[in-house]
């Protein structure tokens, strides 16, 4: 165990211009964990990921990564250190083939990570292997999600920030995406999983943070959250 968490978000405020969204938000992730940030529509989940990645800069508080203060770094710099953000809606290159999408991702990342090669990524994602020469636009929603995750791996991610990876996918594809998240975690990649779907979090995550109106209102293991009817009902709209 190292002396500090892999990611240490400490009391950050963040938002858009005059609009403050996050209020003294703190969370931490140890290397090798899957941690979820779960909350309703508009709670501030994407804003949290954007701020960690360096697309937004916190106006207060600090973000530490491997003990280094990365609060003021932009997304290019955080990517060099091994952070990768897979945004909502995937954002792959529709006109490029699957293989080209992966090849383009094959730069940057942290120099000391065991980056996954394009070939290894294609082996890991069978659906992509079969469509390596097809345009990104020809993929289904689930396959585009897989490709977006594969791009992060090829790019040398150590910590992957996944923004609602199961949103809008058919239940059996949600299973596939969950299997992939487990598999990449088994390969040593740490995961911050953002979801509205608490069931996905409870199944995948070691620990969960519940976010409401820009604040963390709960932290607990999946076992604890599963049994906390009040939190589930109050913040996640799940009735027992
Ligand atoms: N570019 C922006 N400019 C101004 N306000 C924004 C911007 N993006 C988001 N917001 C506001 O910030 C708040 C939090 O939004 P955010 O996208 O972080 O929520 P979220 O938890 O990711 O929601 P969802 O589940 O719908 O993706 C919302 O009130 C939203 O309207
Ligand atoms: Mg969002």
Short mmCIF file of C-alpha atoms and ligand atoms in Angstrom, two decimals:
data_model
loop_
_atom_site.label_atom_id
_atom_site.label_comp_id
_atom_site.label_asym_id
_atom_site.label_seq_id
_atom_site.Cartn_x
_atom_site.Cartn_y
_atom_site.Cartn_z
CA UNK A 1 0.00 0.00 0.00
CA UNK A 2 1.38 3.41 -0.81
CA UNK A 3 1.22 6.24 1.66
CA UNK A 4 -1.40 8.22 -0.23
CA UNK A 5 -4.43 7.32 -2.34
CA UNK A 6 -4.04 7.16 -6.11
CA UNK A 7 -6.56 9.98 -6.45
CA UNK A 8 -7.33 12.36 -3.64
CA UNK A 9 -10.02 14.95 -4.30
CA UNK A 10 -10.04 17.26 -1.34
CA UNK A 11 -12.80 19.81 -0.82
CA UNK A 12 -13.16 21.08 -4.36
CA UNK A 13 -15.51 23.78 -5.58
CA UNK A 14 -16.05 23.85 -9.31
CA UNK A 15 -18.53 24.92 -11.94
CA UNK A 16 -19.08 27.00 -15.03
CA UNK A 17 -18.33 30.71 -14.77
CA UNK A 18 -20.61 32.17 -12.13
CA UNK A 19 -22.45 28.88 -11.69
CA UNK A 20 -20.98 26.88 -8.85
CA UNK A 21 -21.86 23.20 -9.19
CA UNK A 22 -19.54 21.30 -6.83
CA UNK A 23 -19.39 22.26 -3.17
CA UNK A 24 -16.45 21.10 -1.10
CA UNK A 25 -16.53 17.75 -2.80
CA UNK A 26 -14.08 15.17 -1.50
CA UNK A 27 -13.43 11.61 -2.57
CA UNK A 28 -10.46 9.32 -2.74
CA UNK A 29 -9.55 6.20 -4.65
CA UNK A 30 -6.83 3.69 -3.90
CA UNK A 31 -4.92 2.00 -6.66
CA UNK A 32 -6.79 -1.04 -7.96
CA UNK A 33 -10.24 -0.03 -6.73
CA UNK A 34 -13.49 0.40 -8.59
CA UNK A 35 -15.23 3.36 -6.97
CA UNK A 36 -18.58 4.74 -8.07
CA UNK A 37 -19.97 8.24 -8.01
CA UNK A 38 -23.70 7.82 -8.24
CA UNK A 39 -26.44 10.39 -8.28
CA UNK A 40 -29.41 11.77 -10.11
CA UNK A 41 -29.60 13.82 -13.23
CA UNK A 42 -27.81 17.14 -12.83
CA UNK A 43 -26.20 16.19 -9.50
CA UNK A 44 -22.73 17.18 -10.71
CA UNK A 45 -21.22 13.84 -11.75
CA UNK A 46 -19.90 14.91 -15.14
CA UNK A 47 -18.67 18.18 -13.64
CA UNK A 48 -16.68 16.15 -11.10
CA UNK A 49 -15.01 14.08 -13.83
CA UNK A 50 -14.29 17.17 -15.95
CA UNK A 51 -12.68 18.83 -12.96
CA UNK A 52 -10.54 15.81 -12.08
CA UNK A 53 -9.43 15.51 -15.70
CA UNK A 54 -8.51 19.21 -15.88
CA UNK A 55 -11.13 20.29 -18.42
CA UNK A 56 -12.43 22.51 -15.60
CA UNK A 57 -10.24 23.99 -12.88
CA UNK A 58 -11.45 23.92 -9.28
CA UNK A 59 -11.89 27.34 -7.69
CA UNK A 60 -11.15 25.90 -4.26
CA UNK A 61 -9.65 22.71 -2.85
CA UNK A 62 -7.05 20.34 -4.26
CA UNK A 63 -6.77 17.28 -6.43
CA UNK A 64 -3.86 14.95 -5.76
CA UNK A 65 -2.72 12.14 -8.05
CA UNK A 66 0.02 9.81 -6.81
CA UNK A 67 0.80 12.50 -4.28
CA UNK A 68 1.23 15.25 -6.87
CA UNK A 69 -1.06 18.28 -6.87
CA UNK A 70 -2.77 18.18 -10.28
CA UNK A 71 -5.45 20.79 -9.47
CA UNK A 72 -4.13 23.30 -11.98
CA UNK A 73 -3.16 20.88 -14.77
CA UNK A 74 -5.09 20.76 -18.02
CA UNK A 75 -6.41 17.57 -19.64
CA UNK A 76 -3.31 17.04 -21.79
CA UNK A 77 -1.14 17.05 -18.70
CA UNK A 78 -3.39 14.78 -16.65
CA UNK A 79 -3.56 12.34 -19.60
CA UNK A 80 0.25 12.20 -19.63
CA UNK A 81 0.09 11.10 -16.00
CA UNK A 82 -2.29 8.25 -16.81
CA UNK A 83 -5.78 9.67 -16.37
CA UNK A 84 -8.33 8.96 -19.08
CA UNK A 85 -11.85 10.29 -19.41
CA UNK A 86 -14.46 8.34 -21.37
CA UNK A 87 -17.23 10.91 -21.76
CA UNK A 88 -20.96 10.36 -21.95
CA UNK A 89 -22.02 9.68 -25.50
CA UNK A 90 -18.67 7.99 -26.22
CA UNK A 91 -17.07 10.43 -28.68
CA UNK A 92 -15.24 8.19 -31.06
CA UNK A 93 -14.26 9.20 -34.60
CA UNK A 94 -17.20 7.99 -36.71
CA UNK A 95 -15.42 8.28 -40.06
CA UNK A 96 -12.33 6.35 -39.00
CA UNK A 97 -12.24 2.60 -38.78
CA UNK A 98 -12.18 0.82 -35.44
CA UNK A 99 -8.46 0.09 -35.90
CA UNK A 100 -7.71 3.71 -36.83
CA UNK A 101 -9.62 4.93 -33.77
CA UNK A 102 -7.36 2.76 -31.62
CA UNK A 103 -4.15 3.70 -33.45
CA UNK A 104 -4.91 7.37 -32.94
CA UNK A 105 -5.25 6.78 -29.20
CA UNK A 106 -1.89 5.04 -29.07
CA UNK A 107 0.10 8.01 -27.86
CA UNK A 108 0.38 9.98 -24.65
CA UNK A 109 -0.60 8.28 -21.43
CA UNK A 110 1.79 7.75 -18.61
CA UNK A 111 5.23 6.52 -19.71
CA UNK A 112 5.50 3.88 -17.00
CA UNK A 113 2.06 2.30 -17.46
CA UNK A 114 1.85 -1.07 -19.16
CA UNK A 115 -0.08 0.37 -22.02
CA UNK A 116 -2.22 -2.09 -23.94
CA UNK A 117 -1.34 -2.39 -27.64
CA UNK A 118 -3.88 -2.01 -30.43
CA UNK A 119 -3.61 -5.77 -31.04
CA UNK A 120 -4.20 -6.62 -27.39
CA UNK A 121 -7.17 -4.27 -27.23
CA UNK A 122 -8.72 -5.94 -30.26
CA UNK A 123 -8.24 -9.33 -28.61
CA UNK A 124 -9.81 -8.11 -25.41
CA UNK A 125 -12.88 -6.76 -27.20
CA UNK A 126 -14.06 -9.54 -29.50
CA UNK A 127 -16.78 -7.43 -31.11
CA UNK A 128 -14.22 -4.85 -32.11
CA UNK A 129 -11.84 -7.45 -33.50
CA UNK A 130 -14.53 -8.58 -35.92
CA UNK A 131 -15.15 -4.99 -37.02
CA UNK A 132 -11.60 -3.66 -37.00
CA UNK A 133 -11.87 -2.43 -40.58
CA UNK A 134 -15.36 -0.96 -40.26
CA UNK A 135 -16.16 2.70 -39.70
CA UNK A 136 -16.83 3.79 -36.13
CA UNK A 137 -20.24 5.04 -37.24
CA UNK A 138 -21.27 1.48 -38.18
CA UNK A 139 -20.94 0.27 -34.58
CA UNK A 140 -23.88 -0.21 -32.23
CA UNK A 141 -24.11 1.93 -29.10
CA UNK A 142 -22.57 -0.83 -27.00
CA UNK A 143 -19.73 -1.34 -29.44
CA UNK A 144 -19.02 2.39 -29.52
CA UNK A 145 -18.84 2.33 -25.72
CA UNK A 146 -16.38 -0.58 -25.94
CA UNK A 147 -14.31 1.31 -28.49
CA UNK A 148 -14.22 4.41 -26.31
CA UNK A 149 -12.97 2.31 -23.38
CA UNK A 150 -10.47 0.50 -25.60
CA UNK A 151 -9.10 3.86 -26.75
CA UNK A 152 -8.45 4.83 -23.13
CA UNK A 153 -6.57 1.57 -22.53
CA UNK A 154 -4.44 1.92 -25.64
CA UNK A 155 -3.74 5.51 -24.56
CA UNK A 156 -2.08 4.19 -21.41
CA UNK A 157 -4.72 4.83 -18.77
CA UNK A 158 -3.93 3.95 -15.15
CA UNK A 159 -7.11 5.60 -13.85
CA UNK A 160 -10.12 5.57 -16.10
CA UNK A 161 -13.01 7.97 -15.52
CA UNK A 162 -16.13 6.39 -17.00
CA UNK A 163 -19.12 8.68 -17.47
CA UNK A 164 -22.34 6.65 -17.53
CA UNK A 165 -20.99 3.81 -19.66
CA UNK A 166 -24.25 1.84 -19.55
CA UNK A 167 -26.59 4.71 -20.40
CA UNK A 168 -29.02 3.90 -23.16
CA UNK A 169 -27.77 0.37 -23.70
CA UNK A 170 -29.93 -2.75 -23.85
CA UNK A 171 -29.68 -4.89 -20.68
CA UNK A 172 -27.60 -7.64 -22.30
CA UNK A 173 -25.12 -5.05 -23.60
CA UNK A 174 -24.98 -3.51 -20.12
CA UNK A 175 -23.73 -6.97 -18.99
CA UNK A 176 -20.97 -6.89 -21.62
CA UNK A 177 -19.87 -3.41 -20.57
CA UNK A 178 -19.82 -4.51 -16.93
CA UNK A 179 -17.69 -7.52 -17.82
CA UNK A 180 -15.24 -5.24 -19.60
CA UNK A 181 -15.02 -2.91 -16.59
CA UNK A 182 -14.24 -5.93 -14.39
CA UNK A 183 -11.66 -7.20 -16.84
CA UNK A 184 -9.79 -3.94 -17.16
CA UNK A 185 -9.80 -3.63 -13.38
CA UNK A 186 -8.29 -7.13 -13.16
CA UNK A 187 -5.55 -5.87 -15.45
CA UNK A 188 -4.67 -3.32 -12.80
CA UNK A 189 -6.57 -0.30 -14.01
CA UNK A 190 -8.32 1.78 -11.36
CA UNK A 191 -11.86 2.88 -12.18
CA UNK A 192 -13.98 5.84 -11.20
CA UNK A 193 -17.42 4.89 -12.43
CA UNK A 194 -20.10 7.55 -12.78
CA UNK A 195 -23.63 6.21 -13.00
CA UNK A 196 -27.26 7.08 -12.50
CA UNK A 197 -27.92 3.33 -12.40
CA UNK A 198 -27.18 2.34 -8.81
CA UNK A 199 -27.60 -1.36 -9.61
CA UNK A 200 -24.55 -1.26 -11.88
CA UNK A 201 -22.58 0.45 -9.09
CA UNK A 202 -23.66 -2.01 -6.43
CA UNK A 203 -22.53 -4.89 -8.58
CA UNK A 204 -19.22 -3.45 -9.74
CA UNK A 205 -17.90 -1.03 -7.16
CA UNK A 206 -15.85 -1.65 -4.04
CA UNK A 207 -17.05 1.66 -2.62
CA UNK A 208 -19.65 4.22 -3.63
CA UNK A 209 -20.03 7.94 -3.21
CA UNK A 210 -23.53 9.38 -3.56
CA UNK A 211 -23.64 12.90 -4.94
CA UNK A 212 -26.57 15.27 -4.61
CA UNK A 213 -26.63 18.92 -5.68
CA UNK A 214 -22.86 19.05 -6.01
CA UNK A 215 -22.13 17.52 -2.61
CA UNK A 216 -21.12 14.08 -1.47
CA UNK A 217 -23.91 12.99 0.86
CA UNK A 218 -22.86 9.38 1.48
CA UNK A 219 -19.90 7.09 1.20
CA UNK A 220 -19.99 3.35 1.73
CA UNK A 221 -19.25 -0.12 0.45
CA UNK A 222 -21.73 -1.71 -1.94
CA UNK A 223 -22.83 -4.00 0.87
CA UNK A 224 -23.60 -1.02 3.11
CA UNK A 225 -25.33 1.02 0.41
CA UNK A 226 -27.43 -1.94 -0.71
CA UNK A 227 -28.89 -2.09 2.79
CA UNK A 228 -29.34 1.63 3.30
CA UNK A 229 -32.93 2.09 2.24
CA UNK A 230 -33.05 5.70 3.34
CA UNK A 231 -30.13 6.78 1.14
CA UNK A 232 -31.36 4.70 -1.79
CA UNK A 233 -34.80 6.23 -1.54
CA UNK A 234 -33.80 9.79 -0.77
CA UNK A 235 -31.01 10.33 -3.29
CA UNK A 236 -31.29 7.59 -5.86
CA UNK A 237 -35.02 7.12 -6.22
CA UNK A 238 -34.83 3.42 -5.48
CA UNK A 239 -37.60 2.05 -3.30
CA UNK A 240 -37.09 -1.21 -1.51
N1 LIG B 1 -21.55 23.86 -19.67
C1 LIG B 1 -22.33 24.18 -18.64
N2 LIG B 1 -22.60 25.47 -18.32
C2 LIG B 1 -23.37 25.79 -17.28
N3 LIG B 1 -23.94 24.88 -16.46
C3 LIG B 1 -23.73 23.61 -16.70
C4 LIG B 1 -22.91 23.16 -17.80
N4 LIG B 1 -22.87 21.81 -17.80
C5 LIG B 1 -23.63 21.43 -16.76
N5 LIG B 1 -24.13 22.48 -16.08
C6 LIG B 1 -24.99 22.44 -14.89
O1 LIG B 1 -24.27 21.85 -13.84
C7 LIG B 1 -25.10 21.00 -13.05
C8 LIG B 1 -24.47 19.63 -12.96
O2 LIG B 1 -24.37 19.08 -14.25
P1 LIG B 1 -23.60 17.75 -14.55
O3 LIG B 1 -23.56 17.60 -16.03
O4 LIG B 1 -22.32 17.70 -13.82
O5 LIG B 1 -24.60 16.68 -13.90
P2 LIG B 1 -24.63 15.10 -14.03
O6 LIG B 1 -24.71 14.58 -12.63
O7 LIG B 1 -23.52 14.63 -14.88
O8 LIG B 1 -26.04 14.85 -14.73
P3 LIG B 1 -26.50 13.75 -15.83
O9 LIG B 1 -26.82 12.52 -15.04
O10 LIG B 1 -27.70 14.35 -16.44
O11 LIG B 1 -25.37 13.54 -16.79
C9 LIG B 1 -26.46 21.00 -13.73
O12 LIG B 1 -27.28 21.90 -13.02
C10 LIG B 1 -26.18 21.53 -15.11
O13 LIG B 1 -27.27 22.25 -15.59
MG1 LIG B 2 -23.44 13.68 -16.67
#
